[in-house]
Coordinates of C-alpha atoms in Angstrom, one line a residue:
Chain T
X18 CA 26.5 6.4 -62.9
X19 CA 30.5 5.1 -62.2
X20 CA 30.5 2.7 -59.2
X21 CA 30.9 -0.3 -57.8
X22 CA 28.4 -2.7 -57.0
X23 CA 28.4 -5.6 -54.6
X24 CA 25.6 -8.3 -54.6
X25 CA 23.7 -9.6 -52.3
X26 CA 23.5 -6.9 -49.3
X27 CA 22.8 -9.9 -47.1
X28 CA 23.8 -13.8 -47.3
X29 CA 23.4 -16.4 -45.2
X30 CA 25.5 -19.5 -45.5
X31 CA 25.0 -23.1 -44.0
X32 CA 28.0 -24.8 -42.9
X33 CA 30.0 -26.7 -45.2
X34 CA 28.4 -24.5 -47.9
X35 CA 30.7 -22.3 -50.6
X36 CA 29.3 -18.9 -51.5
X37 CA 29.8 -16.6 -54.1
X38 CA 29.8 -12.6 -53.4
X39 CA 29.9 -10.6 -56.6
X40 CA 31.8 -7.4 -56.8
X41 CA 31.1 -5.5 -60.4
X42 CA 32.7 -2.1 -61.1
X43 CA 32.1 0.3 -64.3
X44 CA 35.2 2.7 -63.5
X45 CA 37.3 0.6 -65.9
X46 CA 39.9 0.7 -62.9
X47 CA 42.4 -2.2 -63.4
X48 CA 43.5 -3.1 -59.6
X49 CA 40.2 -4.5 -57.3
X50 CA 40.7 -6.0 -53.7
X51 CA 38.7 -7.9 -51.3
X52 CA 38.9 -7.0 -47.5
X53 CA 36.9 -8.9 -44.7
X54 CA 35.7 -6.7 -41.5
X55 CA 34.9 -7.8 -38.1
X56 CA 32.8 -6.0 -35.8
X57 CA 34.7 -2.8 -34.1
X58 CA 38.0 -3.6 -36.4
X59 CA 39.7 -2.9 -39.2
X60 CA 40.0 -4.2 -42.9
X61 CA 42.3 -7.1 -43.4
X62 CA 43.2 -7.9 -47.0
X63 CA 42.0 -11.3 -48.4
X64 CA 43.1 -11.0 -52.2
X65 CA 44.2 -8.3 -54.6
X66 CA 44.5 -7.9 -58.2
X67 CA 46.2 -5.7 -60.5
X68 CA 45.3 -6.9 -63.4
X69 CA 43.2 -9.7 -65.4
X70 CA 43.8 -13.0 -65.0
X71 CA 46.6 -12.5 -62.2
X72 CA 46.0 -12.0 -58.6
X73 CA 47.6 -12.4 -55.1
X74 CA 46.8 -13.4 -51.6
X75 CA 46.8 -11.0 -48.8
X76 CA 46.8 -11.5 -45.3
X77 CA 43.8 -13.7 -44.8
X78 CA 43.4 -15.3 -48.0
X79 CA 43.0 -19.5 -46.3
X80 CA 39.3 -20.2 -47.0
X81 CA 38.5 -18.2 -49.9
X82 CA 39.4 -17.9 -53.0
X83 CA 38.8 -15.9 -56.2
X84 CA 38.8 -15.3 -60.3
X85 CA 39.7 -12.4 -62.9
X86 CA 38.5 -13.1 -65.7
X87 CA 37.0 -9.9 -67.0
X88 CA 38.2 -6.5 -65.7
X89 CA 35.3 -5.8 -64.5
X90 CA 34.4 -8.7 -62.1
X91 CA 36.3 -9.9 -59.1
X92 CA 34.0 -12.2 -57.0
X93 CA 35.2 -14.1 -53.8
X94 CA 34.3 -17.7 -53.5
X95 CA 33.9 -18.2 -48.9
X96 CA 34.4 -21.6 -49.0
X97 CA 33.4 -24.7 -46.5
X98 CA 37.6 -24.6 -45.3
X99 CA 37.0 -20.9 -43.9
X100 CA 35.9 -21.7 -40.4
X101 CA 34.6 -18.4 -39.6
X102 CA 33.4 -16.7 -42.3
X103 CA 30.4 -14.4 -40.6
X104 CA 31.6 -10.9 -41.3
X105 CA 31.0 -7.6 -43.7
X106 CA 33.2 -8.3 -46.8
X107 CA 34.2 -5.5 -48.9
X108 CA 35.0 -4.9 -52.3
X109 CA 37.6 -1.9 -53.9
X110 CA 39.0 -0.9 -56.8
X111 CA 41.4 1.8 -58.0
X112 CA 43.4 3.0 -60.7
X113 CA 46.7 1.2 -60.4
X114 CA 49.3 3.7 -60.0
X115 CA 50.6 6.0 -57.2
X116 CA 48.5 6.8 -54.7
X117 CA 45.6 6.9 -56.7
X118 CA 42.7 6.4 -53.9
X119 CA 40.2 3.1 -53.7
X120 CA 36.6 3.2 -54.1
X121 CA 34.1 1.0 -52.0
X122 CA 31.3 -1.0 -52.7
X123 CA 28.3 -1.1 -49.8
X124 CA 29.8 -4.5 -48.5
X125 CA 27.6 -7.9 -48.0
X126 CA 27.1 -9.5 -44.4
X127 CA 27.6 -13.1 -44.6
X128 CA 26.2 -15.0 -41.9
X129 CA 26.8 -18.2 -41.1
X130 CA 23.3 -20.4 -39.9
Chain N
X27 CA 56.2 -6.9 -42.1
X28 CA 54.1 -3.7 -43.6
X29 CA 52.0 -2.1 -41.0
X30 CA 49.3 0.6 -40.1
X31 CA 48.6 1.1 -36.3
X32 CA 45.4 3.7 -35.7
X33 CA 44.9 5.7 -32.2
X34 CA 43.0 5.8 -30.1
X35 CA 40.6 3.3 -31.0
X36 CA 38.0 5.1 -29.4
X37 CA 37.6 8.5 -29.0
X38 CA 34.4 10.6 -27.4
X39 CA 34.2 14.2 -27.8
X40 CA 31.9 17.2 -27.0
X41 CA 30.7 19.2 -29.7
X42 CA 33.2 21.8 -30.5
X43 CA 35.7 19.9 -28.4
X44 CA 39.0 19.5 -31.5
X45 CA 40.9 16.4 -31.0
X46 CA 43.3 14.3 -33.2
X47 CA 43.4 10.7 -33.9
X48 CA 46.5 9.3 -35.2
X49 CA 47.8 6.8 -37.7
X50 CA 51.3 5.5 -37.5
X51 CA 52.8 3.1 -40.0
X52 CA 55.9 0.9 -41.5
X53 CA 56.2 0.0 -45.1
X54 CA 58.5 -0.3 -47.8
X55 CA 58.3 2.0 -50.2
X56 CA 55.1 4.1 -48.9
X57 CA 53.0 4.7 -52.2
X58 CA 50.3 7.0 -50.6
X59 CA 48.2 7.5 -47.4
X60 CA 45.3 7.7 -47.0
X61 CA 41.9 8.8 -45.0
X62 CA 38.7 7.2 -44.8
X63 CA 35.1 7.5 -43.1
X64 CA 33.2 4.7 -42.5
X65 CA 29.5 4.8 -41.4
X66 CA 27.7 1.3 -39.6
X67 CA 27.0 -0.8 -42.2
X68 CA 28.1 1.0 -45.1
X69 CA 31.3 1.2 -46.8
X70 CA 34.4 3.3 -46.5
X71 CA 34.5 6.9 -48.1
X72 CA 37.1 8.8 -49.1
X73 CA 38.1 11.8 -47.3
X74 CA 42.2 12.5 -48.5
X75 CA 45.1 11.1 -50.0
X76 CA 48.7 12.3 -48.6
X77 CA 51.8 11.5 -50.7
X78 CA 55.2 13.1 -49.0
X79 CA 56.3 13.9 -45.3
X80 CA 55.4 17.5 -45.2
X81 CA 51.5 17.4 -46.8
X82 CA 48.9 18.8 -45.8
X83 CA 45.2 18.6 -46.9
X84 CA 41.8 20.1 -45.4
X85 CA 38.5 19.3 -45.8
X86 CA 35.2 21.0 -43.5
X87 CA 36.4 20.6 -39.9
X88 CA 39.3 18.1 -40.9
X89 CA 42.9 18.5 -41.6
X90 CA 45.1 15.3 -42.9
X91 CA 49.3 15.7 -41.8
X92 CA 51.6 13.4 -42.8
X93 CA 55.5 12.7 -41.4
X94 CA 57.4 9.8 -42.3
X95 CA 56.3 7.5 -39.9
X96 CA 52.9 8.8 -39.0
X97 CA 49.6 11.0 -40.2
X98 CA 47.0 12.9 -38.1
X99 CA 43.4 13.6 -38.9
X100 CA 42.8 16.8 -36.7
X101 CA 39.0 17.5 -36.2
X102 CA 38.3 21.2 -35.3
X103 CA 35.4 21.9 -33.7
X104 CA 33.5 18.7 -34.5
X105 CA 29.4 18.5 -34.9
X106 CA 27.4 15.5 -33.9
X107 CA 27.3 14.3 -37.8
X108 CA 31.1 13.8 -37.4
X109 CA 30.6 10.6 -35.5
X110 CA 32.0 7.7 -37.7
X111 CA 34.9 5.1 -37.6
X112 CA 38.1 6.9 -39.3
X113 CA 40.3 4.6 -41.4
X114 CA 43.9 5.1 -42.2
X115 CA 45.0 3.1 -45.2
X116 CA 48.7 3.0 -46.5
X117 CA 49.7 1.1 -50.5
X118 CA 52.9 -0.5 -49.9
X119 CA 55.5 -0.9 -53.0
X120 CA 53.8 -4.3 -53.3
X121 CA 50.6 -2.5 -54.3
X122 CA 48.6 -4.2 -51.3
X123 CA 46.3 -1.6 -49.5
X124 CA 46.4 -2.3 -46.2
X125 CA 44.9 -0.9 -43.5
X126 CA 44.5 -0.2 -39.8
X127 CA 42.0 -0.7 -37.2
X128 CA 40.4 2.2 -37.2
X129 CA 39.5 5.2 -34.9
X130 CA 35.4 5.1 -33.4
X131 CA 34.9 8.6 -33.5
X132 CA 31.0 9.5 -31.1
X133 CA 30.6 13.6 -30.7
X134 CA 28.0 14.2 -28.4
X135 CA 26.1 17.6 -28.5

């Protein structure tokens, strides 16, 4: 089955820690993004990519950072210079071209202990 | 500054009771819009993409519009199982995805 997967479904981070959340997709779509959401609000764009090896920040993007190396992996590093990092983080992908619609992963909740 | 505004943000309904929630945006060079449901804790799924002022697309009980500044998701008579968060999404000439805040849809039988 086509999809995208994001691991884990829960994480719990100590402060000061970095953590990794892994985003994997098999629809061999070239353009992934990375959204954080807040309870009761909408996505806000962290980083995008269209294409290996290059991305860009969105709106949010102080705190975290991330890789393309293979076109099938995008993973977000949360790290200990993002002051509030408990939220649902979710990972997309799409065909890059016009208006061709994103797919979602089932998001990970990372909470900060 | 590219931008996607969503309302209400909350919006209660009888069964059977239509209603429209509404998505209004800015952006340069507006590469599609698009609708999404989102359930708690899960992630967003697709309902419609609209490309040109004009469009039109129908799904069930909902209907996607689209003008060039804004986009309606009509609900006609809505069921209980219609109760989600509605997400309007535009892709700017930029290729960023950006969305708004959402719409918290509850229809109570």
């Amino acid at each position: 089955d086509g999809g995208i997967t994001q691991s884990p479904k829960y994480l719990f981070r100590k402060e000061g820690q970095n953590v990794t959340l892994s985003c994997e997709q098999n629809l061999n779509h070239d353009a992934m993004y990375w959204y954080r959401q807040d309870p009761g609000q909408g996505l806000r764009l962290i980083y995008y990519s269209q294409i290996v090896n290059d991305f860009q920040k969105g709106d949010i993007a102080e705190g975290y950072s991330v890789s393309r190396e293979k076109k099938e992996s995008f993973p977000l590093t949360v790290t200990s210079a993002q002051k509030n990092p408990t939220a649902f983080y979710l990972c997309a992908s799409k065909i890059t071209g016009v208006g061709t619609e994103a797919f979602f992963g089932q998001g990970t909740r990372l909470t900060v202990v | 500054e590219d931008q996607v505004t969503q309302s209400p943000e909350a919006l209660r309904l009888q069964e059977g009771e239509s209603s429209s929630l509404n998505c209004s945006y800015t952006v340069s060079g507006l590469r599609g819009l698009f609708w999404y449901r989102q359930d708690p804790g899960k992630g967003p799924e697709f309902l419609f993409t609209l490309y040109s002022a004009g469009e039109e697309k129908e799904k069930e009980r909902l209907k996607a519009t689209l003008t060039k500044k804004e986009s309606f998701l009509h609900i006609t008579a809505p069921k209980p199982e219609d109760s989600a968060t509605y997400l309007c999404a535009v892709q700017a000439a930029s290729y960023k995805l950006i969305f708004g805040s959402g719409t918290r849809l509850l229809v109570r039988p």
